[in-house]
Amino acid sequence: MDSKSQFLPGALSGGAARARDHAHRSGRLIVACIIVQIIILIYHLTGPPKSLSRSLGLNTEPDFSHLADHCAHISPIPASSFVQRQQALAETLHSLNASAYIAEPGASAGYFANLSEAQWFLSERPLLLIISPEVDAEEQVKARVSILTPAFEATRAKLLSIPSASDISYPTWSEDMDPYDVALSAIPHLREGTIFVDGMLRSFVADGLQKASPEFKVTLAPIEIRRLRERKSEEELEIMKCVNEVTVLAIRAVRENMYIGMRESEARQLIVKALSAAGLQNPGALTLFGENAALPHGSGTDRVLGAHDFALIDCDGSLHGYHSDVTRTFALPGSTIHATYLRLWHLVHSAQANALDAARNGTTTAEVDRAARDTLAAQGYAEYLTHRLGHGIGLEVHESPYLRGGSSDVILTRHTFSDEPGIYMEGQVGIRLEDCFYVAENGSAVLLTAGVGGAATSPWDP
């Protein structure tokens, strides 16, 4: 047989087959190398493995349950503290020759009597906390607590957990009565002088009280009374430290699960989930990417996070009624931020630090605001800080006093504030850094987030 006849059509010799297999293996190796290179590229663009797995569409739901441990040891305000607050209010009223202090369910009534809107929602039918000073036979001032109540709600009102050193009176008004006449009848030894009302009291309630007592002055509570709530006790500060600390921890945990290509709404869902896992009530968040952050309270456009973008997260939650408020503007590990924007980030960081240094016992709130603006002005960016530097914080996210220009309010020990300078260049970039602080007994400001490292240290270390 001719040697050529040994080969059938299409058959290959052993050498040719080996060459073919080698070529296939080489091809597979090249493809594998390309895939590895693509994965490495994606890793550099998206950051840690958790973010990578998300960007590849893998089912890796983030777990924030570890955050629940951080504040588990923190107790709510005890009943004895509410009684002490009522006593301090009664003594202050007596010193001011005032007949009573009146508030609706809210932050102030919550402070003095554990009567917040969570316990009793406001309606057109007034339910009022009335605290009056009484002087006993030994000339000792005592607090008298009354709750003006719609008659048909009296049983429910008496179920409220309102601490008091003595029995609480519940004057009631039926629908055919003037509730404000009834309120005044609950004030013993009504003096000629003043009835103080909380600053958040609705105008129709204040007007009704004034109409029912034309011979008396119904006016907003003065600074002596406001400071009772503004200046925090040690137990309040312990709650506020923990709630602000865990909010920072939540932001850091969320950042580890963020990736280039995610949307603002996805980041917002993550931070709300993290804050809830931490045990905080009523968590809220603002998430803005890139130029969207140039609108300080912008609602976002569900923008996709790009490799050259900062991400801004501004969030809050409450623990035992006390609020956090923290903002971080940061980059992801794989981000490539423009050098100009990095320089602006560090400028805002300096403004925040300089304002904190200026916040001391005895200074005015305007001086602290000016310290931040002067820092930005030195580099020509003062015009881009378009809002006040900060606000008081406690039972409300925003409460008095405020860190703003033109204010003569004096900062005292145990005042608490947010410190949140920013640069907002519309259409380009927005950067804000926010931490809350208190003024310690030595007169200096201390960050409420100090227990977890305090302020951000760089765009990559929030």
Coordinates of N, CA and C in Angstrom, one line a residue, residues 12-21:
L12 N -5.4 13.6 10.7 CA -4.2 14.2 11.0 C -3.2 13.2 11.5
S13 N -1.9 13.5 11.3 CA -0.9 12.7 11.9 C -0.8 13.0 13.4
G14 N -0.1 12.1 14.1 CA 0.1 12.3 15.5 C 0.7 13.7 15.8
G15 N 1.7 14.1 15.1 CA 2.4 15.4 15.3 C 1.4 16.5 15.1
A16 N 0.6 16.4 14.0 CA -0.3 17.5 13.7 C -1.4 17.6 14.8
A17 N -1.8 16.5 15.3 CA -2.8 16.5 16.4 C -2.2 17.1 17.6
R18 N -1.0 16.8 17.9 CA -0.4 17.4 19.1 C -0.2 18.9 18.9
A19 N 0.1 19.3 17.7 CA 0.2 20.7 17.5 C -1.1 21.4 17.6
R20 N -2.2 20.7 17.2 CA -3.5 21.3 17.3 C -3.8 21.5 18.8
D21 N -3.6 20.4 19.6 CA -3.9 20.5 21.0 C -3.1 21.6 21.7

